[in-house]
JSON list of C-alpha atoms in Angstrom, two decimals:
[
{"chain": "C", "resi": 217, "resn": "UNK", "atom": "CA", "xyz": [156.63, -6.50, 76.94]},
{"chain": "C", "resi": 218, "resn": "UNK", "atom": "CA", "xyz": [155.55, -9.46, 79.20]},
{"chain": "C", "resi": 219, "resn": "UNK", "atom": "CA", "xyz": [152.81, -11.28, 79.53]},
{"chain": "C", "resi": 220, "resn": "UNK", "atom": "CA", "xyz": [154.22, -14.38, 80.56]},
{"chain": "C", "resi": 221, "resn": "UNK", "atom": "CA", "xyz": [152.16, -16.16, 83.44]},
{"chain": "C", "resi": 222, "resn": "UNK", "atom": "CA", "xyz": [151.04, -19.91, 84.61]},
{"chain": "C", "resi": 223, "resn": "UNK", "atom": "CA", "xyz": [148.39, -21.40, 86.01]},
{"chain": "C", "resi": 224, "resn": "UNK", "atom": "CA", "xyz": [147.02, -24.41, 87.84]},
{"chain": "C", "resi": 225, "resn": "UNK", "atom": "CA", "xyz": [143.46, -25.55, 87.60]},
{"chain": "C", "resi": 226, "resn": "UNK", "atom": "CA", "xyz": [141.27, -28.41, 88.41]},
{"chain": "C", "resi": 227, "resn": "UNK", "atom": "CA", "xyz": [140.89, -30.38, 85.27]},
{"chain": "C", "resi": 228, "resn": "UNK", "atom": "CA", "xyz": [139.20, -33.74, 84.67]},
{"chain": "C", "resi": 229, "resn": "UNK", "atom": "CA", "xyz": [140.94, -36.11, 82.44]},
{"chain": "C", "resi": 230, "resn": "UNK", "atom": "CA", "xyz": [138.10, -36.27, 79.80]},
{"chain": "C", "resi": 231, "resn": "UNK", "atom": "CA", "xyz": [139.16, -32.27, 79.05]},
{"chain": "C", "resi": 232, "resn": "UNK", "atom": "CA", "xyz": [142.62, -32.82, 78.84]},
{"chain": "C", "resi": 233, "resn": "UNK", "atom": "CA", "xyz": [145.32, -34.90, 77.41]},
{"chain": "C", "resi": 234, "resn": "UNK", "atom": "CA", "xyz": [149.19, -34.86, 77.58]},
{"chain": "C", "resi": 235, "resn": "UNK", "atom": "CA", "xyz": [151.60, -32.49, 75.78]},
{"chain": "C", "resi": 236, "resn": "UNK", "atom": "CA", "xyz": [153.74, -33.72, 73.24]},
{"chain": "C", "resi": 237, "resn": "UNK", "atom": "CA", "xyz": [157.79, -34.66, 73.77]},
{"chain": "C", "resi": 238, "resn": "UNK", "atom": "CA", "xyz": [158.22, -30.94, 71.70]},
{"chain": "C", "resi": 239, "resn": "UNK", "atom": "CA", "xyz": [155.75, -29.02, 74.19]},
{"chain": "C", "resi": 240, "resn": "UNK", "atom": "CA", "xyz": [157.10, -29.95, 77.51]},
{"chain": "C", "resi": 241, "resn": "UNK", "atom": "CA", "xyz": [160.65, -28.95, 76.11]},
{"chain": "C", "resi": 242, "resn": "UNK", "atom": "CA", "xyz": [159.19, -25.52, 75.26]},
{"chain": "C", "resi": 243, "resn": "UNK", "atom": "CA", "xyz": [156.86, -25.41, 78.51]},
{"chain": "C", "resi": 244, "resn": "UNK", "atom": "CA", "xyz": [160.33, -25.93, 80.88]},
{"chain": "C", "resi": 245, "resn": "UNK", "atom": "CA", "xyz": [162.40, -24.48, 79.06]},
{"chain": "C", "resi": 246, "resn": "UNK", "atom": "CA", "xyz": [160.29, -20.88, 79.07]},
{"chain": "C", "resi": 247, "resn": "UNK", "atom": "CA", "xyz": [159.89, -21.95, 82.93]},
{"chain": "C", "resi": 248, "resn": "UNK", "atom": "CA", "xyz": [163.55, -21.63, 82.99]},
{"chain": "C", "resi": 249, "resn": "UNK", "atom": "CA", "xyz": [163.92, -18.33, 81.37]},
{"chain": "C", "resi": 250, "resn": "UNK", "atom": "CA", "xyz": [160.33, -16.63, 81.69]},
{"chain": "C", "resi": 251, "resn": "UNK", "atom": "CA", "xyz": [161.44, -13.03, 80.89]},
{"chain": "C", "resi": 252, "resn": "UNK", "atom": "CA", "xyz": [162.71, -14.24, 76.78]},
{"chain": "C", "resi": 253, "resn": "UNK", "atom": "CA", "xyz": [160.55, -14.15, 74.12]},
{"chain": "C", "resi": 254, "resn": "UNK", "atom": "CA", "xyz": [163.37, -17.03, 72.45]},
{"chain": "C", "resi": 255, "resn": "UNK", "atom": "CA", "xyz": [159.78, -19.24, 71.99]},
{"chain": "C", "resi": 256, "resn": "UNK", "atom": "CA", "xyz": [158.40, -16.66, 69.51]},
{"chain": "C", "resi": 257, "resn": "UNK", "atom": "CA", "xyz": [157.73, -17.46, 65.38]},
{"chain": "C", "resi": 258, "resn": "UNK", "atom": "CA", "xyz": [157.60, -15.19, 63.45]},
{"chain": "C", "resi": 259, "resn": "UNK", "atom": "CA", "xyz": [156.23, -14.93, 59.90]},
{"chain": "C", "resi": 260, "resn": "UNK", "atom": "CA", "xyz": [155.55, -12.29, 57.38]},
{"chain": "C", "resi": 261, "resn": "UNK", "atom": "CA", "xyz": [153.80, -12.74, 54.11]},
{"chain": "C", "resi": 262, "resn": "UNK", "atom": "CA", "xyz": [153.67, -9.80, 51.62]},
{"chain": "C", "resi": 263, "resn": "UNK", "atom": "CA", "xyz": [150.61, -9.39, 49.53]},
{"chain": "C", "resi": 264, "resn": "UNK", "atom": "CA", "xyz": [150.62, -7.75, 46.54]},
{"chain": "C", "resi": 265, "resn": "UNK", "atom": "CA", "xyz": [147.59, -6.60, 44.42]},
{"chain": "C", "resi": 266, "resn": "UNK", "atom": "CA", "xyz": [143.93, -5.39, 46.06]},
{"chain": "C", "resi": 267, "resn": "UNK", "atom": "CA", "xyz": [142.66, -7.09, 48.84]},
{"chain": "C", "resi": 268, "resn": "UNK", "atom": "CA", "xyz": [139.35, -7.08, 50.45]},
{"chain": "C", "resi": 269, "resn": "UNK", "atom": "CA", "xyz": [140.22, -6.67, 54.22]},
{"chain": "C", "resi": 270, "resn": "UNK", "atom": "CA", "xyz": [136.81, -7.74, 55.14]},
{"chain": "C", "resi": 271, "resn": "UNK", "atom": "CA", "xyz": [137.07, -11.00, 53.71]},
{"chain": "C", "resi": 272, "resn": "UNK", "atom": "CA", "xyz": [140.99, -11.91, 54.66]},
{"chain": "C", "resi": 273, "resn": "UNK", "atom": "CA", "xyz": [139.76, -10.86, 58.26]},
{"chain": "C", "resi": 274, "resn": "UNK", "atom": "CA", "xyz": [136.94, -13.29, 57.76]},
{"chain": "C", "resi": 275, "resn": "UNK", "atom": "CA", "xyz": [139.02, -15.86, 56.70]},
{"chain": "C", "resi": 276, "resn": "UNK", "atom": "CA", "xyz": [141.58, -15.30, 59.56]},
{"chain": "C", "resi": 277, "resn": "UNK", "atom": "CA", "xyz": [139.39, -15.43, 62.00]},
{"chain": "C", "resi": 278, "resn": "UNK", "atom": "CA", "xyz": [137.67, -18.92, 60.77]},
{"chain": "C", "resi": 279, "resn": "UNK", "atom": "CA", "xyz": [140.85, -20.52, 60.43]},
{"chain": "C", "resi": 280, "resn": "UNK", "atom": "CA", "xyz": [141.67, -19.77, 64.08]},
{"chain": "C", "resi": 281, "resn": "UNK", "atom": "CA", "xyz": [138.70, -20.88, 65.04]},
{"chain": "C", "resi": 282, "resn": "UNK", "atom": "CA", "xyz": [139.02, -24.33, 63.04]},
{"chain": "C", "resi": 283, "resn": "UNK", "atom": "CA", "xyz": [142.50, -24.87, 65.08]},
{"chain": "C", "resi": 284, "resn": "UNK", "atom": "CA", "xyz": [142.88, -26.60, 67.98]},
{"chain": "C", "resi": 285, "resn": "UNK", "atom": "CA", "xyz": [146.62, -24.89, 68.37]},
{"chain": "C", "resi": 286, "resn": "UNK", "atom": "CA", "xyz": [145.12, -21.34, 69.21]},
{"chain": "C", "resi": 287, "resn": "UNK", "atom": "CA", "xyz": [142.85, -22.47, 71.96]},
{"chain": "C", "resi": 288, "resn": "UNK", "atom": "CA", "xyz": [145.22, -24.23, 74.11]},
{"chain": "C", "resi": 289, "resn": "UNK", "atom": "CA", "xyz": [144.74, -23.64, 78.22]},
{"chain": "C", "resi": 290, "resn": "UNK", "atom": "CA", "xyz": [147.84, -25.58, 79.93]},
{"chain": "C", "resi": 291, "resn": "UNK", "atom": "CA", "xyz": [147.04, -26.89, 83.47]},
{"chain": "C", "resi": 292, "resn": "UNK", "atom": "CA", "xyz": [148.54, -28.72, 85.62]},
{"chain": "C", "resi": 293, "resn": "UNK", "atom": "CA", "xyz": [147.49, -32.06, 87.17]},
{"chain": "C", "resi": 294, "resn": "UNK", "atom": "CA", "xyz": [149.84, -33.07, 90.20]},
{"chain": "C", "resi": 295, "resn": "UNK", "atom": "CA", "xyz": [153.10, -32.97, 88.98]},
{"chain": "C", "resi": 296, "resn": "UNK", "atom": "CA", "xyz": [152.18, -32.87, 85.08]},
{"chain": "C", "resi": 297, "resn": "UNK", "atom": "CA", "xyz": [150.94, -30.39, 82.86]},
{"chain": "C", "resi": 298, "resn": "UNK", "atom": "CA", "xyz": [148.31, -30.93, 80.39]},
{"chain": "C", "resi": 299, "resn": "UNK", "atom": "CA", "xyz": [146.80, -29.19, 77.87]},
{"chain": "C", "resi": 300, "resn": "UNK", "atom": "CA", "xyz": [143.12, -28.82, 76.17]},
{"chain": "C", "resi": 301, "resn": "UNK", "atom": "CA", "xyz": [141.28, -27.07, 73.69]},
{"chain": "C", "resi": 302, "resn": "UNK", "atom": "CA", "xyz": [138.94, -24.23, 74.84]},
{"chain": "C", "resi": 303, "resn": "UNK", "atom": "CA", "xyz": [137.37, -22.15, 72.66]},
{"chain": "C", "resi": 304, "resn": "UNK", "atom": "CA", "xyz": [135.35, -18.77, 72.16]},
{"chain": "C", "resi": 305, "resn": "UNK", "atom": "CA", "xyz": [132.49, -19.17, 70.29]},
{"chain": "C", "resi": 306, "resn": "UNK", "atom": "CA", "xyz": [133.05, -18.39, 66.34]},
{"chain": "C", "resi": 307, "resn": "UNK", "atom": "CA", "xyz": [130.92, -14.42, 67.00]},
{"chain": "C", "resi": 308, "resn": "UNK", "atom": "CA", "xyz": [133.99, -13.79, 69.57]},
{"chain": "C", "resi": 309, "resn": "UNK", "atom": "CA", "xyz": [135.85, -10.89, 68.38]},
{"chain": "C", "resi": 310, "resn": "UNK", "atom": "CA", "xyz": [138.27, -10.28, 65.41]},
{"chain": "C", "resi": 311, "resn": "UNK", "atom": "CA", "xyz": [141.76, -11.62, 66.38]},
{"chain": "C", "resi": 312, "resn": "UNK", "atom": "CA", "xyz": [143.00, -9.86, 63.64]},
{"chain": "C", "resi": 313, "resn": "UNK", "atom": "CA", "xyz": [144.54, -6.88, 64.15]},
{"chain": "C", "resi": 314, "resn": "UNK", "atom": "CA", "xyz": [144.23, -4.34, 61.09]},
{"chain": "C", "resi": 315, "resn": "UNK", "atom": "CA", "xyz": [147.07, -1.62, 61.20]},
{"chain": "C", "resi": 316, "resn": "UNK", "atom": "CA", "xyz": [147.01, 0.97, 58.37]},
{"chain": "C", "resi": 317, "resn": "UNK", "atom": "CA", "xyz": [150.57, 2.37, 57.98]},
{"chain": "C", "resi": 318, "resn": "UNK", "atom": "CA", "xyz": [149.64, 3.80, 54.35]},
{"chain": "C", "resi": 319, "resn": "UNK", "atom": "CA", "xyz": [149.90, 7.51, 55.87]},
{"chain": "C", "resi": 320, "resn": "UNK", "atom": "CA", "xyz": [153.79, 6.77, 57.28]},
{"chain": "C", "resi": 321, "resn": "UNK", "atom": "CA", "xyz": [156.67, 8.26, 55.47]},
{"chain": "C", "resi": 322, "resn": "UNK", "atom": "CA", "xyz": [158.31, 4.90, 55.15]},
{"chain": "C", "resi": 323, "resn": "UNK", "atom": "CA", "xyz": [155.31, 2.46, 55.03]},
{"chain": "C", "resi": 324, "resn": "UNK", "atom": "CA", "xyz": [157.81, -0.39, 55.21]},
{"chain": "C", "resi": 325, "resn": "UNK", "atom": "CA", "xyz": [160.09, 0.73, 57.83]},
{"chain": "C", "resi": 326, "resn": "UNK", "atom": "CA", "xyz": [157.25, 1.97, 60.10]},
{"chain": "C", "resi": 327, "resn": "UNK", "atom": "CA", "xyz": [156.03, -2.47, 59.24]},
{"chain": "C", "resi": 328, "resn": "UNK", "atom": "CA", "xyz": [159.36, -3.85, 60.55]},
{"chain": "C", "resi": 329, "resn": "UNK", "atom": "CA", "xyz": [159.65, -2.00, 63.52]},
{"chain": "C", "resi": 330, "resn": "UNK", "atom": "CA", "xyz": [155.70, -2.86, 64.61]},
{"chain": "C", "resi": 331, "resn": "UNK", "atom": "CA", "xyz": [156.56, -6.83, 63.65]},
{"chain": "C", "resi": 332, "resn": "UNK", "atom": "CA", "xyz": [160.25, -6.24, 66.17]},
{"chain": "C", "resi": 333, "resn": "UNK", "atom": "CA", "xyz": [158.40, -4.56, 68.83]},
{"chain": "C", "resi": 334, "resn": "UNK", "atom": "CA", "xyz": [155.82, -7.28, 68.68]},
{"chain": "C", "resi": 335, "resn": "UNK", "atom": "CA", "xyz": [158.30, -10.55, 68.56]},
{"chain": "C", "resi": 336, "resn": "UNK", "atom": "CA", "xyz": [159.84, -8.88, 71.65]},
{"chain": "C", "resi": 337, "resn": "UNK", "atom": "CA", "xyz": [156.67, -9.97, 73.75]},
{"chain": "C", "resi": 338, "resn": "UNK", "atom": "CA", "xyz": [156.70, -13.10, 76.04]},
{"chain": "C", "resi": 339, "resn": "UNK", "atom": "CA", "xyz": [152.99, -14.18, 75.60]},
{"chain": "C", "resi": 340, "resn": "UNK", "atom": "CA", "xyz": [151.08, -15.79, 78.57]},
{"chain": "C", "resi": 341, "resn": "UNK", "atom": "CA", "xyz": [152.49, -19.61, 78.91]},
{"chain": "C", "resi": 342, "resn": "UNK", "atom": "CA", "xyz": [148.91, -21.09, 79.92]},
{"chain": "C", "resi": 343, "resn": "UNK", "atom": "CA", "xyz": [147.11, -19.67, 77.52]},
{"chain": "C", "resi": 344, "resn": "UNK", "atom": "CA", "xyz": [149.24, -18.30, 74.35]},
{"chain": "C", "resi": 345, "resn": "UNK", "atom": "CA", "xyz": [147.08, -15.51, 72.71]},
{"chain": "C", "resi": 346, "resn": "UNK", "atom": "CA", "xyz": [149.78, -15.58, 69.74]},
{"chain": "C", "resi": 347, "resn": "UNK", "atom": "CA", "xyz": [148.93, -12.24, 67.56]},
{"chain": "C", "resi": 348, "resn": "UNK", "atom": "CA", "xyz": [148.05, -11.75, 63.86]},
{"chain": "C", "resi": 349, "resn": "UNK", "atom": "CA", "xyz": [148.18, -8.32, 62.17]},
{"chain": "C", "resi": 350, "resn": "UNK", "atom": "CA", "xyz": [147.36, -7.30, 58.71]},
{"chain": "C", "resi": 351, "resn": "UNK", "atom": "CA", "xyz": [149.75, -4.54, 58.15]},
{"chain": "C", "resi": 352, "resn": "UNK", "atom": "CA", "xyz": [148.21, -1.68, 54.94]},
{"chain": "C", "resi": 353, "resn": "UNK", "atom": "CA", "xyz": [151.77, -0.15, 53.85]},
{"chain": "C", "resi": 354, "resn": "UNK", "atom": "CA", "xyz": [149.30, 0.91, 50.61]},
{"chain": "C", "resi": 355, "resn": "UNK", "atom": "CA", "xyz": [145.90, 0.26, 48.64]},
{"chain": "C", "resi": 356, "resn": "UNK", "atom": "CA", "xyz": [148.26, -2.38, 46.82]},
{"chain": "C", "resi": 357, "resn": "UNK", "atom": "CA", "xyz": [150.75, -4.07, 49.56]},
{"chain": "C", "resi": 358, "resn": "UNK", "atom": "CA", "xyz": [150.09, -5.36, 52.94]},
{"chain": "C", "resi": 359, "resn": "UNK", "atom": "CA", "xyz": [151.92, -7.39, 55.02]},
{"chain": "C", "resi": 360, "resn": "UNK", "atom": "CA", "xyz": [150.24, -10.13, 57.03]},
{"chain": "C", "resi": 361, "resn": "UNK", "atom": "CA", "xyz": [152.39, -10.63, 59.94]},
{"chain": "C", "resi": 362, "resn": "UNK", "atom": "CA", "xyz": [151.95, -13.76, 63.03]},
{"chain": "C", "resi": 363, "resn": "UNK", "atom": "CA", "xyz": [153.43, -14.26, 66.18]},
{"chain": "C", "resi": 364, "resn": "UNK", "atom": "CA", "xyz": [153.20, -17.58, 67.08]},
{"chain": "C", "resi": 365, "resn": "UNK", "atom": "CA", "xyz": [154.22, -19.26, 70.73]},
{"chain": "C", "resi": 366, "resn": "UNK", "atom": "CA", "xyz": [156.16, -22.26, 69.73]},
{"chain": "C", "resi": 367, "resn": "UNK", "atom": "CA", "xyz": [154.27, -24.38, 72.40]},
{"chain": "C", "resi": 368, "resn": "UNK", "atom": "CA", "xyz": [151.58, -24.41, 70.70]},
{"chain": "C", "resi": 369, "resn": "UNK", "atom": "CA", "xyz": [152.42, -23.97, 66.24]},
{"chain": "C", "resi": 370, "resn": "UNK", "atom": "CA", "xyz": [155.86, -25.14, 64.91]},
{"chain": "C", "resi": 371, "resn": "UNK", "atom": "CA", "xyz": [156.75, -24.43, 61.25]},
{"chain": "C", "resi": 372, "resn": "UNK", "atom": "CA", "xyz": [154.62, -27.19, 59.89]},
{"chain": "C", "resi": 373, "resn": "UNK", "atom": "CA", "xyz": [151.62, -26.43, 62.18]},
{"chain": "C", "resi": 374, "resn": "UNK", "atom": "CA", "xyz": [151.88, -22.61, 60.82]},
{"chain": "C", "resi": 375, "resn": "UNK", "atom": "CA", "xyz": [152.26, -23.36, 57.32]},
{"chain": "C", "resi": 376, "resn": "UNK", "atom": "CA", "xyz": [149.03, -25.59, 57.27]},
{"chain": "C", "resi": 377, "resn": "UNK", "atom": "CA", "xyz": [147.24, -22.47, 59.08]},
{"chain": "C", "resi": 378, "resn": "UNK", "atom": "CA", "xyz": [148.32, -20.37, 56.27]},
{"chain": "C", "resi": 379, "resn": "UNK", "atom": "CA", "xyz": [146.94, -22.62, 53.66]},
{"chain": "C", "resi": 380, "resn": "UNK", "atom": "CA", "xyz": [144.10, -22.97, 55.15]},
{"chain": "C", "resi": 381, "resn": "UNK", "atom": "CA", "xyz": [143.50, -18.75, 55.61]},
{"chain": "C", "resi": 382, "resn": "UNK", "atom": "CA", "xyz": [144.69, -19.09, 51.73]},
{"chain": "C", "resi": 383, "resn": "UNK", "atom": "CA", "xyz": [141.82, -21.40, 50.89]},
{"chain": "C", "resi": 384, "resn": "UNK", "atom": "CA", "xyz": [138.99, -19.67, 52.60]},
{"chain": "C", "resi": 385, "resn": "UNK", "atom": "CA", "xyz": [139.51, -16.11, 51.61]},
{"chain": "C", "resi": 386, "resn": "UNK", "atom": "CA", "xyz": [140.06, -17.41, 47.97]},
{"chain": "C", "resi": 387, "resn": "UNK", "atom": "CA", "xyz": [136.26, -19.78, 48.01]},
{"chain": "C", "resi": 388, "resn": "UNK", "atom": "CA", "xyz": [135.16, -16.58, 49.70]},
{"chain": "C", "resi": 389, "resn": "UNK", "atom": "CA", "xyz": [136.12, -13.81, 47.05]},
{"chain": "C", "resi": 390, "resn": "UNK", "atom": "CA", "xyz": [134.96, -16.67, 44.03]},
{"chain": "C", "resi": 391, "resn": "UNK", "atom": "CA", "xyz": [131.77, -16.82, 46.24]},
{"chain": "C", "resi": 392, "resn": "UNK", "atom": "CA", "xyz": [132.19, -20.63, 46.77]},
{"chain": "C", "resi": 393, "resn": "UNK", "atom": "CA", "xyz": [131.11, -22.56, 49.81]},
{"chain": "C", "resi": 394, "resn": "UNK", "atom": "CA", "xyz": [133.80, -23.12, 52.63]},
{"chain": "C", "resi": 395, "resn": "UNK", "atom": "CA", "xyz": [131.86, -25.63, 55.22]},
{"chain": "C", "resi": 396, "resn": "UNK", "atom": "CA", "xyz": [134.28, -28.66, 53.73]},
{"chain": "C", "resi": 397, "resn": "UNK", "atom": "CA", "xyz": [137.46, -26.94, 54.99]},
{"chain": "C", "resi": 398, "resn": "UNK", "atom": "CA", "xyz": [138.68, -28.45, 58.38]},
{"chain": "C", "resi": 399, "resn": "UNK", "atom": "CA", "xyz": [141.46, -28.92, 60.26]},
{"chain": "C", "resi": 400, "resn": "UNK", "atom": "CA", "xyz": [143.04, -32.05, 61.73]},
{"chain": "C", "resi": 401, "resn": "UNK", "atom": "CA", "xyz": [142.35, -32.13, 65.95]},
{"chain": "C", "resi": 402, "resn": "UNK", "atom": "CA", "xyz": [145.36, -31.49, 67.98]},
{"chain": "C", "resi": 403, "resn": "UNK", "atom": "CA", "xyz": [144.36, -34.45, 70.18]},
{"chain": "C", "resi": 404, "resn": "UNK", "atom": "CA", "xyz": [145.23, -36.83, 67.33]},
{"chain": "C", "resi": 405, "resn": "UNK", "atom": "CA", "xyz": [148.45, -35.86, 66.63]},
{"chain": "C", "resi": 406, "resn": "UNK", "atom": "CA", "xyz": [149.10, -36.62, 70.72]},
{"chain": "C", "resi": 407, "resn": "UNK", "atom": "CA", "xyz": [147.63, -39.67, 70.79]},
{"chain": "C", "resi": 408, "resn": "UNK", "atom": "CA", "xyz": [149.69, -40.40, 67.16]},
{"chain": "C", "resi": 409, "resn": "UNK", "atom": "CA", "xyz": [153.28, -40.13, 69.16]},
{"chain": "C", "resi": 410, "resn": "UNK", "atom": "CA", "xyz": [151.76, -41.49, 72.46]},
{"chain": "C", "resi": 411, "resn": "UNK", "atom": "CA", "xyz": [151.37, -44.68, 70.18]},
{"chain": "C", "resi": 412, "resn": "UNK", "atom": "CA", "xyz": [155.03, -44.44, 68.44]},
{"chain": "C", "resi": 413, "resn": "UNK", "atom": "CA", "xyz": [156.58, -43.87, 72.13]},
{"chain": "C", "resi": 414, "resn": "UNK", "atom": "CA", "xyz": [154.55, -47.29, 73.23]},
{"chain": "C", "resi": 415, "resn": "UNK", "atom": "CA", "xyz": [155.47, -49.29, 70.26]},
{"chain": "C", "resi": 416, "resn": "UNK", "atom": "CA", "xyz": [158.70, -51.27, 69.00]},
{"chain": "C", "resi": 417, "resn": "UNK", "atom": "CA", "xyz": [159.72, -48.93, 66.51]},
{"chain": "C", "resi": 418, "resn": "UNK", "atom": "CA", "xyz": [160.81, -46.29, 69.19]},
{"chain": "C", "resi": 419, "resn": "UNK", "atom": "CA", "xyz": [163.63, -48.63, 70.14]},
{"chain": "C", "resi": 420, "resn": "UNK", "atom": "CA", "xyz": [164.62, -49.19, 66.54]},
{"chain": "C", "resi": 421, "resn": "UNK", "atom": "CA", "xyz": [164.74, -45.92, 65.53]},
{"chain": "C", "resi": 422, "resn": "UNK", "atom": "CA", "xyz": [166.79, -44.90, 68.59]},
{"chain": "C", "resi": 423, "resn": "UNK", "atom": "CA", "xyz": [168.86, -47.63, 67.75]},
{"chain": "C", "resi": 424, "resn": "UNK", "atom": "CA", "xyz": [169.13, -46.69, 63.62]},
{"chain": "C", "resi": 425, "resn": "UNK", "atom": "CA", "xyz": [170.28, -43.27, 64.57]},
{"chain": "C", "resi": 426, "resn": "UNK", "atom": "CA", "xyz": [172.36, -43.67, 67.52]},
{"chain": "C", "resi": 427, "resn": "UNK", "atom": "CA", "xyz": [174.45, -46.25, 64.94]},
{"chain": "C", "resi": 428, "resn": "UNK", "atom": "CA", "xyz": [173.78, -43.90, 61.92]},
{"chain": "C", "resi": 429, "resn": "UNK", "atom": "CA", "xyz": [175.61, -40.84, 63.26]},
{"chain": "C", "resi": 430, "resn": "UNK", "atom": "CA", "xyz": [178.46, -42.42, 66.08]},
{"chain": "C", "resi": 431, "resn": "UNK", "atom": "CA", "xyz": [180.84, -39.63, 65.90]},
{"chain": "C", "resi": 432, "resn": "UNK", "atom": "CA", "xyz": [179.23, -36.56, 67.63]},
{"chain": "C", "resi": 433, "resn": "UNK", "atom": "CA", "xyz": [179.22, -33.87, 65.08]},
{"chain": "C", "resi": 434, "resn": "UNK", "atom": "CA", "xyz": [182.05, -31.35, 65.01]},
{"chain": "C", "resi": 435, "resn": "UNK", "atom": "CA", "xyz": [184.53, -33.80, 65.97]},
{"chain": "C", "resi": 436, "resn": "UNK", "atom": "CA", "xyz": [187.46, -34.47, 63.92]},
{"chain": "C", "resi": 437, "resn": "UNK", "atom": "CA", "xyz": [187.58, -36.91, 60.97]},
{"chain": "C", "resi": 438, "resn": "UNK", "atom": "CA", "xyz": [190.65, -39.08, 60.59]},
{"chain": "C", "resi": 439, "resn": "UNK", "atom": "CA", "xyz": [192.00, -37.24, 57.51]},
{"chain": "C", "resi": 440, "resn": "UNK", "atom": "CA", "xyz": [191.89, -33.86, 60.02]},
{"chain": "C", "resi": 441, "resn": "UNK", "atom": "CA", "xyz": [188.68, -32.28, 58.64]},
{"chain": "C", "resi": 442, "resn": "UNK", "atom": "CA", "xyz": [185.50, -31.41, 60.36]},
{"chain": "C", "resi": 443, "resn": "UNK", "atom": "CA", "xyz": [182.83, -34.43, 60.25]}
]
């Protein structure tokens, strides 16, 4: 499946702001190979015990509301792309997608091959819809599976998201309030490296590790093993 496309819009500077060193390597490098889906993350999480479905969709969907990383639009401005945060309103549609596989012979089976046919899809580039599915192999066992776009949610990035779906549906099934729980803005995390890249400590951390590790790895020590 492909659903790999770009875009170029008219974009003031106020909307946007750069892409991090990590995003433009993704951006060119799926510009290079558009057809793979080699950017995809995948995660499963198996939940055991009941459930309310209501309430983890609930929960889902206010977390990707909260952040920034599933709104991104990428646009380009001359010969550099930016990004910036658009969002639905929070009454947009469910993004989760609720897939009861309780009725399959092999519940589990019929889970892995939905999650491999889904991490075969390219998403869009400009505008990475990502997917989340809450997989029902039984009243007692679901899988809550996510395809993220790696321009957009590295491993860090996801694992915060997961927290914070963890947090809400449990303040939601103890009946607790949930307008405290945030999330950081994408923006400052760009403008955090734009200020390491200006600084000093760029050059003496290049320097630190270019000394730190001389001998490229995989070359040969002097006693004949593998450094």
């Amino acid at each position: 499946m492909r659903e790999n496309r770009s875009a170029a819009f008219s974009v003031t500077p106020e909307e946007s702001f750069e892409l991090t060193a990590a995003q433009q390597g993704v951006w060119y490098g799926q510009l290079v190979d558009p057809d793979s889906p080699k950017y995809n993350i995948g995660e499963c999480l198996e939940i055991r015990g009941g459930l309310d479905e209501d309430l983890f969709a609930a929960a889902v969907d206010r977390a990707v509301y909260l952040h920034d990383s599933f709104h991104l639009q990428f646009v380009t401005d001359g010969e550099t792309i930016r990004q910036r945060v658009v969002r639905s309103g929070p009454d947009a549609p469910s993004r989760l997608h609720r897939v009861d596989l309780s009725g399959e012979e092999a519940p589990t089976a019929a889970a892995e091959r939905y999650m491999a046919d889904d991490m075969a899809t390219v998403d869009r580039l400009d505008s990475p819809r990502h997917h989340f599915a809450l997989l029902r192999l039984s009243p007692t066992l679901h899988f809550w599976y996510i395809r993220y776009h790696h321009i957009a949610v590295d491993g860090l990035s996801g694992a915060l998201f997961a927290r914070t779906v963890a947090d809400l549906y449990t303040r939601a099934v103890r009946g607790e309030n949930t307008d405290d729980i945030t999330a950081a803005p994408l923006r400052d995390l760009v403008d955090e490296e734009a200020a390491y890249r200006a600084s000093g400590r760029t050059e003496a951390d290049r320097a630190y590790w270019t000394g730190r590790f001389t001998t490229p790895a995989g070359d040969a020590s002097d006693d004949g093993t593998r450094a």
